[in-house]
CSV table of C-alpha atoms in Angstrom, one decimal:
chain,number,residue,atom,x,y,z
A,49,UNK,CA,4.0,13.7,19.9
A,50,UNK,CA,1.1,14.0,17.1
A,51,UNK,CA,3.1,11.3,15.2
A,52,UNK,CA,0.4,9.2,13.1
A,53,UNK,CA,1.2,5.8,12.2
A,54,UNK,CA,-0.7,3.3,9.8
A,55,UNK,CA,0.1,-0.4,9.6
A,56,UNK,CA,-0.6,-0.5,5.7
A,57,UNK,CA,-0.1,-4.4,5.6
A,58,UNK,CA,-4.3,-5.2,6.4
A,59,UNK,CA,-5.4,-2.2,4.5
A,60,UNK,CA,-3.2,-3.3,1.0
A,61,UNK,CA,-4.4,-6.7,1.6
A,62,UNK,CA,-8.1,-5.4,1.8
A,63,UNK,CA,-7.5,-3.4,-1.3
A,64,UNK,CA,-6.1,-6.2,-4.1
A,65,UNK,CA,-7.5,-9.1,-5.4
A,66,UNK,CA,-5.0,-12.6,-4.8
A,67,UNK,CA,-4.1,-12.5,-8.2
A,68,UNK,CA,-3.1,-9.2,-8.2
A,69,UNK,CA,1.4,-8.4,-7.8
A,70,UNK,CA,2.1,-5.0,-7.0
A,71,UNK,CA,5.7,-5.7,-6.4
A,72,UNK,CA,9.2,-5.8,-9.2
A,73,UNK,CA,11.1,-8.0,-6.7
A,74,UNK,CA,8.4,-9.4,-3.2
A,75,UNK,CA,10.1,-5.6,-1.9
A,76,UNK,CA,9.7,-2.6,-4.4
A,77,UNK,CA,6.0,-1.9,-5.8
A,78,UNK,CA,5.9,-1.4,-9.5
A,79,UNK,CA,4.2,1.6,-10.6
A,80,UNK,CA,1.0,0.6,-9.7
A,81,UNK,CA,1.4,-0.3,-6.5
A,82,UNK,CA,3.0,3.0,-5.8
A,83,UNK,CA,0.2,4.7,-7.1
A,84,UNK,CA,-2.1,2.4,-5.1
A,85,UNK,CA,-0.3,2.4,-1.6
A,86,UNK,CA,-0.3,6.2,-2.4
A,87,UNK,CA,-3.6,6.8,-2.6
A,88,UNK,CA,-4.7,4.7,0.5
A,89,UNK,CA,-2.2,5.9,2.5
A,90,UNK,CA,-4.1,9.5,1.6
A,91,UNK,CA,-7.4,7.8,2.7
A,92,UNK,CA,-6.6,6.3,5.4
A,93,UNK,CA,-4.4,9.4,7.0
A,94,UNK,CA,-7.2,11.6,5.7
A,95,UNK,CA,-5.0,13.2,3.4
A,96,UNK,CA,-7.6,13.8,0.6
């Protein structure tokens, strides 16, 4: 069906250092990890 699927879980891992929280609550990102899942979700879909 053309329907492209990413398993963002390795690639978000790859992309923060261990200190780094991108999360409000262990669910919702914060600002920045919206902006960050975002833009590699872009990459990695070749969005941009």
């Amino acid at each position: 069906m053309g329907v492209r699927y990413l398993d963002s879980n390795p690639v978000i891992a790859d992309a923060i250092g261990k200190d780094d929280w991108l999360f409000v609550d262990r669910i919702h990102f914060t600002d920045e990890g919206h902006d960050l899942v975002a833009g590699l979700l872009a990459r990695e879909l070749g969005l941009r």
